[in-house]
mmCIF file of C-alpha atoms in Angstrom:
data_model
loop_
_atom_site.group_PDB
_atom_site.id
_atom_site.type_symbol
_atom_site.label_atom_id
_atom_site.label_comp_id
_atom_site.label_asym_id
_atom_site.label_seq_id
_atom_site.Cartn_x
_atom_site.Cartn_y
_atom_site.Cartn_z
ATOM 1 C CA MET P 1 -18.458 -5.967 7.271
ATOM 2 C CA ARG P 2 -18.382 -5.975 3.243
ATOM 3 C CA VAL P 3 -14.815 -6.033 1.555
ATOM 4 C CA ALA P 4 -13.764 -4.990 -2.067
ATOM 5 C CA LEU P 5 -10.172 -6.618 -3.198
ATOM 6 C CA LEU P 6 -9.013 -4.857 -6.387
ATOM 7 C CA GLN P 7 -7.190 -7.474 -7.865
ATOM 8 C CA SER P 8 -5.360 -4.664 -10.671
ATOM 9 C CA ALA P 9 -2.857 -5.285 -13.431
ATOM 10 C CA SER P 10 0.000 -3.218 -13.532
ATOM 11 C CA PRO P 11 1.160 -3.909 -17.584
ATOM 12 C CA ASP P 12 4.729 -2.711 -18.913
ATOM 13 C CA GLY P 13 3.165 -0.913 -21.273
ATOM 14 C CA GLU P 14 0.936 1.317 -19.272
ATOM 15 C CA ALA P 15 2.408 4.779 -17.691
ATOM 16 C CA SER P 16 2.097 4.794 -13.640
ATOM 17 C CA THR P 17 -0.038 7.988 -14.153
ATOM 18 C CA ALA P 18 -2.531 6.358 -16.410
ATOM 19 C CA ARG P 19 -2.453 3.427 -14.114
ATOM 20 C CA ARG P 20 -3.374 5.417 -11.048
ATOM 21 C CA GLU P 21 -6.337 6.839 -13.000
ATOM 22 C CA ARG P 22 -7.504 3.820 -13.728
ATOM 23 C CA VAL P 23 -7.542 2.152 -10.385
ATOM 24 C CA LEU P 24 -8.757 5.465 -8.532
ATOM 25 C CA SER P 25 -12.108 5.188 -11.149
ATOM 26 C CA GLN P 26 -12.288 1.478 -10.137
ATOM 27 C CA VAL P 27 -12.328 2.587 -6.408
ATOM 28 C CA ARG P 28 -14.940 5.706 -7.055
ATOM 29 C CA ALA P 29 -17.305 3.161 -9.055
ATOM 30 C CA LEU P 30 -17.435 1.297 -6.025
ATOM 31 C CA ASP P 31 -21.090 1.489 -4.516
ATOM 32 C CA PRO P 32 -20.291 2.810 -0.767
ATOM 33 C CA ASP P 33 -23.782 0.812 0.306
ATOM 34 C CA ARG P 34 -22.066 -2.474 -0.565
ATOM 35 C CA THR P 35 -18.471 -1.631 0.643
ATOM 36 C CA ASP P 36 -16.866 -0.821 3.619
ATOM 37 C CA LEU P 37 -13.180 -1.518 3.082
ATOM 38 C CA VAL P 38 -11.273 -1.595 -0.049
ATOM 39 C CA VAL P 39 -7.957 -3.500 -0.641
ATOM 40 C CA LEU P 40 -5.209 -2.957 -3.337
ATOM 41 C CA PRO P 41 -2.121 -5.054 -3.998
ATOM 42 C CA GLU P 42 1.170 -4.337 -3.453
ATOM 43 C CA LEU P 43 3.260 -1.732 -5.440
ATOM 44 C CA TRP P 44 -0.243 -1.466 -7.771
ATOM 45 C CA ALA P 45 1.089 2.191 -8.931
ATOM 46 C CA THR P 46 4.679 1.155 -9.984
ATOM 47 C CA GLY P 47 4.271 -2.636 -10.605
ATOM 48 C CA TYR P 48 6.102 -4.687 -8.124
ATOM 49 C CA PHE P 49 8.696 -6.278 -10.793
ATOM 50 C CA HIS P 50 9.360 -2.863 -12.577
ATOM 51 C CA PHE P 51 12.674 -2.505 -10.348
ATOM 52 C CA ASP P 52 13.887 -0.142 -12.924
ATOM 53 C CA ARG P 53 11.186 2.538 -11.938
ATOM 54 C CA TYR P 54 11.568 2.388 -8.163
ATOM 55 C CA GLU P 55 13.923 5.337 -7.743
ATOM 56 C CA ALA P 56 11.841 7.640 -10.189
ATOM 57 C CA GLU P 57 8.163 6.786 -8.994
ATOM 58 C CA ALA P 58 9.268 6.818 -4.955
ATOM 59 C CA GLU P 59 7.245 9.642 -3.415
ATOM 60 C CA ALA P 60 6.391 10.654 0.271
ATOM 61 C CA LEU P 61 3.231 9.610 2.280
ATOM 62 C CA SER P 62 2.543 13.010 1.706
ATOM 63 C CA GLY P 63 2.875 12.398 -2.122
ATOM 64 C CA PRO P 64 -0.141 11.833 -4.935
ATOM 65 C CA THR P 65 -0.785 7.799 -4.791
ATOM 66 C CA VAL P 66 -1.659 8.201 -0.765
ATOM 67 C CA GLY P 67 -3.128 11.824 -1.554
ATOM 68 C CA ALA P 68 -5.619 10.677 -3.886
ATOM 69 C CA LEU P 69 -6.354 7.480 -2.060
ATOM 70 C CA ARG P 70 -7.150 9.551 0.853
ATOM 71 C CA ALA P 71 -9.550 11.738 -1.301
ATOM 72 C CA VAL P 72 -11.170 9.260 -2.677
ATOM 73 C CA ALA P 73 -11.768 7.707 0.761
ATOM 74 C CA ALA P 74 -13.347 11.050 2.122
ATOM 75 C CA GLU P 75 -15.363 11.445 -0.959
ATOM 76 C CA ARG P 76 -17.010 7.829 -1.016
ATOM 77 C CA GLY P 77 -17.077 7.085 2.946
ATOM 78 C CA LEU P 78 -14.308 3.852 2.961
ATOM 79 C CA HIS P 79 -11.642 2.280 4.597
ATOM 80 C CA ILE P 80 -8.709 1.747 2.387
ATOM 81 C CA VAL P 81 -5.912 -0.270 2.449
ATOM 82 C CA GLY P 82 -3.798 1.208 -0.497
ATOM 83 C CA GLY P 83 -1.876 -1.277 -1.289
ATOM 84 C CA SER P 84 1.826 -0.268 -1.206
ATOM 85 C CA ILE P 85 3.923 2.421 -2.986
ATOM 86 C CA VAL P 86 7.650 3.101 -2.778
ATOM 87 C CA GLU P 87 8.024 5.699 -0.251
ATOM 88 C CA ARG P 88 11.201 7.732 -0.124
ATOM 89 C CA ASP P 89 11.342 9.020 3.595
ATOM 90 C CA SER P 90 12.832 12.578 4.495
ATOM 91 C CA ALA P 91 16.814 10.988 4.358
ATOM 92 C CA GLY P 92 15.874 9.356 1.037
ATOM 93 C CA ALA P 93 15.711 6.032 2.244
ATOM 94 C CA LEU P 94 13.112 3.609 0.213
ATOM 95 C CA TYR P 95 10.398 1.511 1.844
ATOM 96 C CA ASN P 96 7.610 -0.365 0.263
ATOM 97 C CA THR P 97 4.910 1.135 2.591
ATOM 98 C CA THR P 98 1.504 0.194 3.211
ATOM 99 C CA ALA P 99 -1.435 3.197 4.313
ATOM 100 C CA VAL P 100 -4.249 2.671 5.553
ATOM 101 C CA ILE P 101 -6.756 5.194 5.565
ATOM 102 C CA GLY P 102 -9.910 5.952 7.342
ATOM 103 C CA PRO P 103 -13.329 6.924 5.771
ATOM 104 C CA GLY P 104 -12.745 10.581 6.465
ATOM 105 C CA GLY P 105 -9.666 10.677 4.556
ATOM 106 C CA GLU P 106 -7.541 10.343 7.331
ATOM 107 C CA LEU P 107 -4.377 8.386 7.437
ATOM 108 C CA LEU P 108 -4.750 5.892 10.229
ATOM 109 C CA GLY P 109 -1.367 4.279 9.959
ATOM 110 C CA HIS P 110 1.180 2.868 7.964
ATOM 111 C CA TYR P 111 3.215 0.004 7.523
ATOM 112 C CA ARG P 112 6.859 -0.704 5.973
ATOM 113 C CA LYS P 113 7.217 -4.235 4.574
ATOM 114 C CA ILE P 114 9.819 -6.015 7.064
ATOM 115 C CA HIS P 115 10.862 -8.984 4.771
ATOM 116 C CA LEU P 116 12.322 -8.079 1.494
ATOM 117 C CA PHE P 117 12.211 -10.659 -1.155
ATOM 118 C CA GLY P 118 15.553 -11.333 -2.799
ATOM 119 C CA TYR P 119 14.751 -14.547 -4.910
ATOM 120 C CA GLU P 120 14.732 -13.796 -8.542
ATOM 121 C CA SER P 121 14.115 -9.922 -6.955
ATOM 122 C CA ALA P 122 15.642 -6.746 -6.664
ATOM 123 C CA GLU P 123 13.290 -5.411 -3.901
ATOM 124 C CA ALA P 124 15.977 -6.263 -1.128
ATOM 125 C CA ARG P 125 18.956 -4.428 -2.723
ATOM 126 C CA LEU P 126 16.732 -1.440 -3.886
ATOM 127 C CA LEU P 127 14.535 -0.741 -0.488
ATOM 128 C CA THR P 128 15.053 -0.733 3.254
ATOM 129 C CA ALA P 129 13.539 -3.037 5.568
ATOM 130 C CA GLY P 130 10.844 -1.794 7.851
ATOM 131 C CA ASP P 131 11.281 -2.422 11.688
ATOM 132 C CA GLY P 132 7.782 -1.694 13.381
ATOM 133 C CA VAL P 133 4.143 -3.563 12.880
ATOM 134 C CA LEU P 134 0.711 -1.964 12.582
ATOM 135 C CA VAL P 135 -2.315 -2.796 14.122
ATOM 136 C CA THR P 136 -5.028 0.035 14.002
ATOM 137 C CA ALA P 137 -8.783 0.148 15.369
ATOM 138 C CA THR P 138 -11.689 -0.127 12.817
ATOM 139 C CA PRO P 139 -15.370 -0.103 13.529
ATOM 140 C CA TRP P 140 -14.663 -4.378 12.801
ATOM 141 C CA GLY P 141 -12.511 -4.519 15.285
ATOM 142 C CA PRO P 142 -8.189 -4.388 15.314
ATOM 143 C CA LEU P 143 -6.910 -4.329 11.539
ATOM 144 C CA GLY P 144 -2.616 -5.404 11.065
ATOM 145 C CA VAL P 145 -0.959 -4.997 7.678
ATOM 146 C CA ALA P 146 1.121 -7.434 6.233
ATOM 147 C CA THR P 147 3.025 -7.513 2.624
ATOM 148 C CA CYS P 148 3.625 -10.326 0.424
ATOM 149 C CA TYR P 149 6.670 -12.254 1.775
ATOM 150 C CA ASP P 150 5.774 -11.600 4.739
ATOM 151 C CA LEU P 151 3.365 -14.855 4.467
ATOM 152 C CA ARG P 152 6.318 -17.040 5.176
ATOM 153 C CA PHE P 153 7.041 -15.376 8.490
ATOM 154 C CA PRO P 154 4.381 -16.829 10.851
ATOM 155 C CA GLU P 155 6.030 -14.890 14.039
ATOM 156 C CA LEU P 156 4.993 -11.749 12.127
ATOM 157 C CA PHE P 157 1.360 -12.846 12.097
ATOM 158 C CA ARG P 158 1.454 -14.184 15.800
ATOM 159 C CA LEU P 159 3.106 -10.889 17.252
ATOM 160 C CA LEU P 160 0.088 -9.138 15.019
ATOM 161 C CA ALA P 161 -2.621 -11.279 17.099
ATOM 162 C CA ASP P 162 -0.442 -10.749 19.975
ATOM 163 C CA ARG P 163 -1.145 -7.008 19.594
ATOM 164 C CA GLY P 164 -5.058 -7.667 19.274
ATOM 165 C CA ALA P 165 -5.641 -7.905 15.546
ATOM 166 C CA GLU P 166 -8.628 -9.665 14.454
ATOM 167 C CA LEU P 167 -8.552 -8.835 11.038
ATOM 168 C CA VAL P 168 -5.074 -9.066 8.958
ATOM 169 C CA VAL P 169 -4.879 -8.021 5.549
ATOM 170 C CA VAL P 170 -2.379 -8.818 3.094
ATOM 171 C CA VAL P 171 -0.921 -6.749 -0.037
ATOM 172 C CA SER P 172 0.961 -8.435 -2.368
ATOM 173 C CA ALA P 173 2.491 -9.449 -6.083
ATOM 174 C CA TRP P 174 2.695 -13.339 -5.780
ATOM 175 C CA PRO P 175 4.137 -15.326 -8.836
ATOM 176 C CA LEU P 176 1.648 -17.415 -10.401
ATOM 177 C CA ALA P 177 4.640 -19.978 -10.433
ATOM 178 C CA ARG P 178 4.287 -20.533 -6.650
ATOM 179 C CA LEU P 179 0.569 -19.959 -6.505
ATOM 180 C CA GLU P 180 -0.133 -23.238 -4.287
ATOM 181 C CA HIS P 181 2.008 -21.610 -1.370
ATOM 182 C CA TRP P 182 0.031 -18.311 -1.710
ATOM 183 C CA GLU P 183 -3.375 -20.105 -0.697
ATOM 184 C CA LEU P 184 -1.171 -22.628 1.653
ATOM 185 C CA LEU P 185 0.302 -19.592 3.458
ATOM 186 C CA VAL P 186 -2.914 -17.377 3.703
ATOM 187 C CA ARG P 187 -5.199 -20.100 4.955
ATOM 188 C CA ALA P 188 -2.366 -21.423 7.725
ATOM 189 C CA ARG P 189 -1.756 -17.786 9.036
ATOM 190 C CA ALA P 190 -5.672 -17.460 9.505
ATOM 191 C CA VAL P 191 -6.101 -20.800 11.442
ATOM 192 C CA GLU P 192 -3.059 -20.567 13.699
ATOM 193 C CA ASN P 193 -3.806 -17.203 14.608
ATOM 194 C CA GLN P 194 -7.630 -17.092 14.625
ATOM 195 C CA VAL P 195 -8.036 -14.010 12.640
ATOM 196 C CA PHE P 196 -9.520 -13.080 9.083
ATOM 197 C CA VAL P 197 -7.143 -12.948 6.663
ATOM 198 C CA VAL P 198 -7.885 -10.523 3.610
ATOM 199 C CA ALA P 199 -5.096 -11.111 1.001
ATOM 200 C CA CYS P 200 -5.686 -8.891 -2.206
ATOM 201 C CA ASN P 201 -2.852 -10.094 -4.915
ATOM 202 C CA ALA P 202 -1.753 -8.545 -8.076
ATOM 203 C CA ALA P 203 -2.933 -9.862 -11.416
ATOM 204 C CA GLY P 204 -1.414 -10.208 -15.184
ATOM 205 C CA GLY P 205 2.240 -10.135 -16.377
ATOM 206 C CA GLN P 206 4.917 -7.461 -15.272
ATOM 207 C CA ALA P 207 8.388 -7.650 -17.007
ATOM 208 C CA GLY P 208 8.199 -11.168 -18.164
ATOM 209 C CA VAL P 209 6.809 -12.492 -14.490
ATOM 210 C CA GLU P 210 2.906 -13.781 -14.423
ATOM 211 C CA LEU P 211 1.208 -13.015 -11.248
ATOM 212 C CA ALA P 212 -1.426 -15.360 -9.557
ATOM 213 C CA GLY P 213 -3.932 -12.977 -8.693
ATOM 214 C CA SER P 214 -6.521 -15.559 -6.831
ATOM 215 C CA SER P 215 -6.865 -13.126 -3.851
ATOM 216 C CA LEU P 216 -8.449 -14.839 -0.893
ATOM 217 C CA VAL P 217 -10.415 -14.241 1.931
ATOM 218 C CA VAL P 218 -10.508 -16.401 4.569
ATOM 219 C CA ASP P 219 -11.934 -16.752 8.043
ATOM 220 C CA PRO P 220 -10.697 -17.580 11.554
ATOM 221 C CA TRP P 221 -11.471 -21.502 10.697
ATOM 222 C CA GLY P 222 -9.668 -21.941 7.395
ATOM 223 C CA VAL P 223 -12.887 -21.153 5.394
ATOM 224 C CA VAL P 224 -12.608 -19.658 2.213
ATOM 225 C CA LEU P 225 -15.094 -17.137 1.938
ATOM 226 C CA ALA P 226 -13.779 -15.344 -1.315
ATOM 227 C CA ARG P 227 -11.193 -16.484 -4.211
ATOM 228 C CA GLY P 228 -10.351 -14.233 -7.074
ATOM 229 C CA GLY P 229 -9.391 -15.891 -10.724
ATOM 230 C CA THR P 230 -6.223 -15.226 -12.253
ATOM 231 C CA GLY P 231 -7.055 -12.271 -13.963
ATOM 232 C CA PRO P 232 -7.709 -8.391 -13.141
ATOM 233 C CA ALA P 233 -11.073 -8.818 -10.758
ATOM 234 C CA VAL P 234 -13.174 -6.921 -7.974
ATOM 235 C CA VAL P 235 -13.324 -9.753 -5.359
ATOM 236 C CA ARG P 236 -16.221 -9.279 -3.022
ATOM 237 C CA ALA P 237 -16.610 -10.877 0.243
ATOM 238 C CA GLU P 238 -18.873 -10.328 3.921
ATOM 239 C CA LEU P 239 -17.323 -10.874 7.205
ATOM 240 C CA ASP P 240 -19.009 -11.079 10.443
ATOM 241 C CA PRO P 241 -16.814 -9.591 13.278
ATOM 242 C CA GLY P 242 -18.332 -11.448 15.709
ATOM 243 C CA ARG P 243 -16.744 -14.644 14.030
ATOM 244 C CA VAL P 244 -13.112 -14.438 15.680
ATOM 245 C CA GLY P 245 -14.609 -14.279 19.265
ATOM 246 C CA ALA P 246 -17.068 -17.292 18.133
ATOM 247 C CA VAL P 247 -14.099 -19.773 17.137
ATOM 248 C CA ARG P 248 -11.749 -18.393 19.805
ATOM 249 C CA ALA P 249 -14.432 -19.127 22.439
ATOM 250 C CA GLU P 250 -14.997 -22.483 20.955
ATOM 251 C CA PHE P 251 -11.442 -23.849 20.381
ATOM 252 C CA PRO P 252 -9.247 -21.964 22.374
ATOM 253 C CA VAL P 253 -6.005 -22.918 20.847
ATOM 254 C CA LEU P 254 -4.161 -19.348 21.670
ATOM 255 C CA THR P 255 -4.794 -19.946 25.374
ATOM 256 C CA HIS P 256 -2.754 -23.437 25.429
ATOM 257 C CA ARG P 257 0.532 -21.579 24.205
ATOM 258 C CA ARG P 258 3.587 -22.781 26.006
ATOM 259 C CA LEU P 259 6.273 -21.143 24.092
ATOM 260 C CA GLY P 260 6.132 -17.212 23.664
ATOM 261 C CA GLY P 261 2.687 -16.956 25.056
ATOM 262 C CA ARG P 262 1.264 -13.451 26.375
#
């Protein structure tokens, strides 16, 4: 399984429409013979720290951003985890929502971020927390989704593993100031659940906050298969879907649970 993480930037002076076209062009430029799954970062079109844009740029899952990603997925035959958008539901509530798209352009599922960030951030004030998890089938095994601050809540990742996830994709806008926590938590979530973690982070500056980049792909033993730098980039890795079963058979830690086990 070949993954490509688009570690993109959302600079202050770039309009979201221009950014959407730029990033979609990058997705179209990926060679489908070398790419199975594409992952984008959190709120890449609006910019996570552009809180003043949330209300104006909120859209439905049937709106332009997810619609464009679905068209590209079908055109190129790719699975896409579309980063996230500010979603407005039919009642007017706003969510930080990730769409998972199949290679025919079908919407395989969506996840609304559960743990909204409130430290030096307006996200928790402006958005509504989700209340459900997502694990969806793929040709490489069940795929779960989490978003940024979710990394600090291991019970979510254990729930995803309990529901069968063998790969967890994390979309994020993690600041450079807490870079060490980023790698520590991504690797810990992979090791403790014996899953692949594919973590795509935004890069560059937004509203005075420098983002970490440093996207990671980590295997179920905690081995880093790929790591991005701090600037915009495409980070690639190849995953062996059989690795999850092999690690769990060799070191069956999940069968030794005594609290909250299945």
